[in-house]
Tab-separated table of C-alpha atoms in Angstrom:
chain	number	residue	atom	x	y	z
A	27	MET	CA	0.000	0.000	0.000
A	28	LYS	CA	1.356	3.412	-0.991
A	29	ARG	CA	0.592	4.928	2.373
A	30	ARG	CA	2.481	2.212	4.197
A	31	ASN	CA	5.424	2.598	1.840
A	32	ALA	CA	5.500	6.324	2.554
A	33	MET	CA	5.480	5.598	6.291
A	34	VAL	CA	8.382	3.206	5.833
A	35	VAL	CA	10.339	5.868	3.959
A	36	ALA	CA	9.566	8.424	6.635
A	37	LEU	CA	10.720	6.027	9.348
A	38	GLY	CA	13.896	5.422	7.394
A	39	LEU	CA	14.640	9.135	7.484
A	40	VAL	CA	14.913	9.128	11.259
A	41	VAL	CA	17.972	6.892	11.204
A	42	ALA	CA	19.842	8.838	8.521
A	43	SER	CA	22.245	10.345	11.015
A	44	VAL	CA	23.603	6.923	11.943
A	45	ALA	CA	25.052	6.599	8.467
A	46	SER	CA	27.941	8.764	9.625
A	47	GLY	CA	29.502	5.456	10.730
A	48	ALA	CA	30.407	4.733	7.086
A	49	GLU	CA	34.093	4.772	6.237
A	50	PRO	CA	35.598	6.890	3.436
A	51	PRO	CA	36.385	4.928	0.270
A	52	PRO	CA	39.978	4.116	-0.616
A	53	GLU	CA	41.740	6.321	-3.131
A	54	GLY	CA	42.563	5.114	-6.597
A	55	GLU	CA	39.768	2.579	-6.969
A	56	ARG	CA	39.731	1.295	-10.552
A	57	ALA	CA	36.544	1.221	-12.600
A	58	ALA	CA	35.610	-1.845	-14.631
A	59	ALA	CA	36.209	-1.558	-18.369
A	60	PRO	CA	33.064	-1.034	-20.478
A	61	ALA	CA	31.621	-4.131	-22.115
A	62	THR	CA	32.188	-4.719	-25.821
A	63	ASP	CA	29.427	-5.664	-28.268
A	64	ALA	CA	30.313	-9.318	-27.801
A	65	ASP	CA	29.678	-9.024	-24.061
A	66	VAL	CA	26.130	-7.708	-24.273
A	67	LEU	CA	24.349	-11.054	-24.167
A	68	ARG	CA	26.535	-12.235	-21.280
A	69	GLY	CA	25.773	-9.192	-19.149
A	70	PRO	CA	28.452	-7.215	-17.330
A	71	SER	CA	31.740	-8.910	-16.497
A	72	ILE	CA	33.028	-8.635	-12.952
A	73	ILE	CA	36.638	-7.525	-12.691
A	74	LYS	CA	38.478	-8.909	-9.683
A	75	HIS	CA	40.843	-6.395	-8.126
A	76	GLU	CA	42.833	-6.332	-4.935
A	77	GLU	CA	39.925	-5.115	-2.765
A	78	ARG	CA	37.270	-7.566	-3.965
A	79	PRO	CA	36.542	-10.169	-1.234
A	80	GLU	CA	36.510	-13.878	-2.009
A	81	ARG	CA	32.762	-13.931	-1.279
A	82	SER	CA	30.554	-11.139	-2.500
A	83	ILE	CA	27.009	-9.841	-2.091
A	84	VAL	CA	27.305	-7.589	-5.143
A	85	GLU	CA	25.129	-8.556	-8.091
A	86	ARG	CA	24.767	-6.465	-11.233
A	87	ASP	CA	22.020	-6.105	-13.810
A	88	PHE	CA	22.523	-6.058	-17.576
A	89	GLN	CA	23.361	-2.362	-17.445
A	90	GLY	CA	26.188	-3.127	-15.044
A	91	ARG	CA	24.498	-1.399	-12.105
A	92	VAL	CA	24.434	-2.916	-8.631
A	93	LYS	CA	21.166	-4.656	-7.724
A	94	LYS	CA	19.817	-2.941	-4.642
A	95	LEU	CA	19.442	-5.157	-1.587
A	96	GLU	CA	16.124	-5.208	0.253
A	97	GLU	CA	17.846	-5.985	3.562
A	98	ASN	CA	20.708	-4.339	5.386
A	99	PRO	CA	23.886	-5.462	3.535
A	100	ALA	CA	25.362	-6.840	6.759
A	101	LEU	CA	22.426	-9.243	7.129
A	102	VAL	CA	22.861	-10.465	3.562
A	103	ALA	CA	26.611	-10.853	4.063
A	104	LEU	CA	26.067	-12.847	7.253
A	105	GLY	CA	24.154	-15.362	5.162
A	106	GLN	CA	27.300	-15.927	3.099
A	107	LEU	CA	29.430	-16.876	6.097
A	108	THR	CA	29.881	-20.424	7.376
A	109	LEU	CA	29.188	-20.166	11.090
A	110	THR	CA	29.360	-22.703	13.857
A	111	GLU	CA	26.252	-23.330	15.951
A	112	GLU	CA	27.762	-21.335	18.795
A	113	GLU	CA	28.566	-18.420	16.484
A	114	LYS	CA	25.034	-18.503	15.060
A	115	LYS	CA	23.557	-18.285	18.544
A	116	LYS	CA	25.728	-15.297	19.425
A	117	VAL	CA	24.898	-13.516	16.166
A	118	GLU	CA	21.161	-14.187	16.541
A	119	LYS	CA	21.277	-12.867	20.113
A	120	ALA	CA	23.040	-9.675	19.015
A	121	LEU	CA	20.670	-9.097	16.104
A	122	GLY	CA	17.629	-9.915	18.233
A	123	ASP	CA	18.653	-7.378	20.871
A	124	ARG	CA	19.137	-4.709	18.210
A	125	ALA	CA	15.797	-5.437	16.526
A	126	ALA	CA	14.013	-5.362	19.883
A	127	ALA	CA	15.537	-1.963	20.677
A	128	LEU	CA	14.359	-0.524	17.353
A	129	ASP	CA	10.923	-2.095	17.730
A	130	VAL	CA	10.449	-0.317	21.061
A	131	ILE	CA	11.189	3.028	19.399
A	132	VAL	CA	8.767	2.327	16.565
A	133	ARG	CA	5.982	0.950	18.770
A	134	ASP	CA	6.150	3.814	21.254
A	135	ASN	CA	6.209	6.466	18.533
A	136	LEU	CA	3.988	4.979	15.835
A	137	LYS	CA	1.581	7.940	15.935
A	138	LEU	CA	4.450	10.376	15.489
A	139	ILE	CA	5.898	8.323	12.630
A	140	VAL	CA	2.560	8.186	10.822
A	141	GLU	CA	2.151	11.961	11.233
A	142	LEU	CA	5.643	12.422	9.788
A	143	ALA	CA	4.713	10.267	6.804
A	144	GLN	CA	1.533	12.267	6.264
A	145	ALA	CA	3.484	15.535	6.364
A	146	LYS	CA	5.992	14.209	3.807
A	147	GLN	CA	3.174	13.041	1.545
A	148	SER	CA	1.330	16.351	1.687
A	149	GLY	CA	4.438	18.432	0.987
A	150	ASP	CA	4.380	20.056	4.428
A	151	TYR	CA	8.158	20.509	4.649
A	152	GLU	CA	8.084	22.763	7.700
A	153	GLY	CA	5.867	20.364	9.620
A	154	GLY	CA	7.826	17.383	8.304
A	155	ASN	CA	11.130	18.826	9.494
A	156	ARG	CA	9.670	19.566	12.922
A	157	LEU	CA	8.231	16.047	13.252
A	158	GLN	CA	11.441	14.483	11.969
A	159	ALA	CA	13.415	16.322	14.654
A	160	GLU	CA	11.003	14.944	17.264
A	161	VAL	CA	11.359	11.396	15.984
A	162	LEU	CA	15.154	11.707	15.869
A	163	LYS	CA	15.137	12.785	19.509
A	164	LYS	CA	12.951	9.800	20.441
A	165	ALA	CA	15.244	7.498	18.451
A	166	GLU	CA	18.457	8.779	20.006
A	167	PRO	CA	19.040	5.677	22.201
A	168	PHE	CA	18.968	3.488	19.088
A	169	LEU	CA	21.049	5.864	16.985
A	170	LYS	CA	23.845	5.655	19.542
A	171	ARG	CA	24.217	1.933	18.816
A	172	GLY	CA	25.793	2.724	15.443
A	173	PRO	CA	25.780	0.515	12.309
A	174	LEU	CA	24.340	-2.999	12.430
A	175	ILE	CA	27.653	-4.594	11.520
A	176	ASN	CA	29.163	-3.319	14.775
A	177	GLU	CA	26.583	-5.293	16.764
A	178	VAL	CA	27.957	-8.663	15.641
A	179	ARG	CA	31.644	-7.857	15.968
A	180	SER	CA	32.015	-9.506	19.365
A	181	ALA	CA	30.007	-12.533	18.196
A	182	LEU	CA	32.434	-13.461	15.408
A	183	PRO	CA	36.073	-14.516	15.285
A	184	GLU	CA	38.362	-11.822	13.915
A	185	GLY	CA	38.801	-13.544	10.545
A	186	LYS	CA	35.077	-14.016	9.930
A	187	PHE	CA	34.288	-10.464	10.964
A	188	ALA	CA	36.938	-9.213	8.532
A	189	GLU	CA	35.310	-11.294	5.796
A	190	LEU	CA	31.899	-9.887	6.701
A	191	LYS	CA	33.199	-6.325	6.688
A	192	GLY	CA	34.905	-6.896	3.337
A	193	MET	CA	31.619	-7.928	1.711
A	194	VAL	CA	29.711	-5.001	3.223
A	195	ASP	CA	32.381	-2.474	2.284
A	196	GLU	CA	32.520	-3.773	-1.295
A	197	TYR	CA	28.750	-3.502	-1.678
A	198	ASN	CA	28.666	0.018	-0.225
A	199	ARG	CA	31.565	1.177	-2.425
A	200	SER	CA	29.955	-0.281	-5.546
A	201	ALA	CA	26.491	1.138	-4.786
A	202	ALA	CA	27.993	4.527	-3.935
A	203	GLY	CA	29.873	4.465	-7.237
A	204	ASP	CA	26.566	3.935	-9.035
A	205	LYS	CA	25.089	6.934	-7.250
A	206	MET	CA	28.020	9.099	-8.310
A	207	SER	CA	27.673	8.069	-11.945
A	208	ASP	CA	23.892	8.549	-12.014
A	209	PRO	CA	23.131	11.822	-13.861
A	210	MET	CA	19.947	12.190	-11.795
A	211	SER	CA	21.638	11.967	-8.395
A	212	GLY	CA	25.394	12.008	-8.899
A	213	PRO	CA	25.813	15.764	-9.408
A	214	LYS	CA	23.993	16.358	-6.131
A	215	GLN	CA	26.722	14.529	-4.222
A	216	GLU	CA	29.729	16.621	-3.230
A	217	ASN	CA	32.050	13.607	-3.326
A	218	LYS	CA	32.090	9.849	-3.014
A	219	PHE	CA	32.267	10.051	0.758
A	220	GLY	CA	28.876	11.783	0.641
A	221	ALA	CA	27.573	8.964	-1.530
A	222	MET	CA	28.891	6.478	1.018
A	223	LEU	CA	26.964	8.256	3.777
A	224	ALA	CA	23.803	8.046	1.690
A	225	GLN	CA	24.485	4.358	1.115
A	226	GLY	CA	24.839	3.799	4.843
A	227	PHE	CA	21.462	5.450	5.316
A	228	GLU	CA	19.850	2.929	2.965
A	229	GLY	CA	21.018	0.083	5.180
A	230	PHE	CA	19.379	1.632	8.219
A	231	ALA	CA	16.254	2.430	6.216
A	232	ALA	CA	15.993	-1.297	5.462
A	233	GLU	CA	16.162	-2.022	9.190
A	234	ALA	CA	13.492	0.590	9.848
A	235	LYS	CA	11.241	-0.941	7.205
A	236	ALA	CA	11.603	-4.406	8.751
A	237	SER	CA	10.796	-3.016	12.199
A	238	PHE	CA	7.748	-1.164	10.896
A	239	GLN	CA	6.447	-4.352	9.287
A	240	ARG	CA	7.028	-6.335	12.480
A	241	ILE	CA	5.120	-3.768	14.524
A	242	THR	CA	2.186	-3.213	12.191
A	243	GLY	CA	2.136	-6.821	10.953
A	244	GLY	CA	-0.403	-8.464	8.710
A	245	GLU	CA	0.815	-6.959	5.415
A	246	LYS	CA	1.671	-10.338	3.891
A	247	ASP	CA	-1.643	-11.807	5.080
A	248	PHE	CA	-3.496	-8.833	3.629
A	249	GLU	CA	-1.814	-9.253	0.229
A	250	ASN	CA	-2.588	-12.984	0.253
A	251	LEU	CA	-6.226	-12.217	1.054
A	252	ILE	CA	-6.441	-9.707	-1.808
A	253	LYS	CA	-5.014	-12.288	-4.204
A	254	MET	CA	-7.271	-15.072	-2.959
A	255	LEU	CA	-10.467	-13.051	-3.390
A	256	VAL	CA	-9.716	-12.335	-7.091
A	257	LEU	CA	-10.969	-8.760	-6.877
A	258	THR	CA	-11.686	-6.519	-9.835
A	259	PRO	CA	-9.391	-3.458	-10.103
A	260	GLU	CA	-12.239	-1.282	-8.787
A	261	GLN	CA	-12.843	-3.595	-5.822
A	262	GLU	CA	-9.164	-3.835	-4.976
A	263	SER	CA	-8.817	-0.058	-5.043
A	264	LYS	CA	-11.795	0.297	-2.692
A	265	VAL	CA	-10.562	-2.384	-0.289
A	266	ARG	CA	-7.086	-0.864	-0.120
A	267	GLN	CA	-8.635	2.555	0.472
A	268	LEU	CA	-10.740	1.227	3.361
A	269	ALA	CA	-7.746	-0.492	4.969
A	270	GLY	CA	-5.477	2.505	4.436
A	271	ASP	CA	-7.982	4.936	5.922
A	272	LEU	CA	-8.370	2.794	9.056
A	273	PHE	CA	-4.608	2.410	9.395
A	274	GLN	CA	-4.022	6.163	9.322
A	275	LYS	CA	-7.037	6.944	11.507
A	276	THR	CA	-5.868	4.554	14.235
A	277	TYR	CA	-2.120	5.016	13.663
A	278	GLY	CA	-1.771	1.321	12.960
A	279	LYS	CA	-3.535	0.204	16.150
A	280	PRO	CA	-7.229	-0.474	15.365
A	281	THR	CA	-9.437	-1.842	18.122
A	282	LYS	CA	-11.188	-5.186	17.758
A	283	ALA	CA	-14.448	-3.342	17.000
A	284	GLN	CA	-12.750	-1.262	14.302
A	285	GLN	CA	-11.262	-4.401	12.743
A	286	ILE	CA	-14.713	-5.995	12.631
A	287	GLY	CA	-16.098	-2.821	11.102
A	288	LEU	CA	-13.434	-2.926	8.389
A	289	PHE	CA	-14.271	-6.566	7.682
A	290	LEU	CA	-17.964	-5.764	7.270
A	291	ASN	CA	-17.225	-2.833	4.958
A	292	ILE	CA	-14.986	-5.029	2.809
A	293	TYR	CA	-17.623	-7.784	2.816
A	294	LYS	CA	-20.151	-5.353	1.334
A	295	GLU	CA	-17.872	-4.821	-1.674
A	296	LEU	CA	-17.762	-8.541	-2.578
A	297	ASP	CA	-19.971	-10.553	-4.888
A	298	ALA	CA	-21.437	-13.949	-3.940
A	299	ALA	CA	-18.493	-16.030	-5.201
A	300	GLN	CA	-15.973	-13.800	-3.426
A	301	ARG	CA	-17.939	-13.956	-0.189
A	302	HIS	CA	-17.909	-17.753	-0.434
A	303	ARG	CA	-14.117	-17.743	-0.918
A	304	LEU	CA	-13.750	-15.404	2.043
A	305	ALA	CA	-15.845	-17.703	4.248
A	306	GLU	CA	-13.692	-20.690	3.264
A	307	TYR	CA	-10.524	-18.685	3.960
A	308	ILE	CA	-11.721	-17.685	7.438
A	309	GLY	CA	-12.778	-21.258	8.185
A	310	GLU	CA	-9.362	-22.583	7.226
A	311	GLU	CA	-7.609	-19.917	9.306
A	312	ASN	CA	-9.693	-20.858	12.328
A	313	ARG	CA	-8.908	-24.566	11.856
A	314	VAL	CA	-5.193	-23.788	11.697
A	315	LYS	CA	-5.380	-21.694	14.883
A	316	ARG	CA	-7.247	-24.439	16.744
A	317	GLY	CA	-4.675	-26.964	15.583
A	318	THR	CA	-1.784	-24.872	16.903
A	319	GLY	CA	-3.557	-23.985	20.122
A	320	LYS	CA	-3.462	-20.251	19.413
């Protein structure tokens, strides 16, 4: 839903200042040579130089640009490491503690975050800046933790942490290089260090998005329900509007009565076949819950 996406973006803005933990790129980094006509069908070639780690989380599209990761690069890089069971437990504990800390910030300030998103959407820059300053102040305890990669440093042996850092640094350098070469955004960056700071922000924005989804929940279930009902474009637009209006009205925390009211309003929009599918869906969900004792 567009409104939720805007809220996620707004939440991501509050952690931008943490990106100052990014390190400046090394001097003299070599660019890959442009592909020849014979290379087009193969896609871009990857040139191995002295700073490229043995394992990599960098993937490129057919234009040679880095594919943007949906998760924080450190999380993706952790998936490339071979960890012992003990190391996994330590890493999971560190990541769990960090996620819990961010979730507290989001849960306690959900109303403020939604208001910030609404201000950004409406073009209220003065109000948006004021609200963003408020959210940043509320988020200060989390911001002091620094980048995610620092959280797992003590959980990993020195060699594995160095390997992790190498993958993250390579991804950030490559993505920052893309930003610098982009005619739409590159000229706005003073230098590559600025692009690296922006890249660090994207990693924290991904964390913020994950936290927002954990707190608000149900997005995947909602999308599955929309797909299962086989709605017409007009019906889908109406259903999304109803859900979005309730979300903003209640700041993501509708009461049981409000949830029932939303269900009844959606039910009115359905035809007989769709109502039958909905009844079967609810029946199956209830059977699953009884089976799991929830």
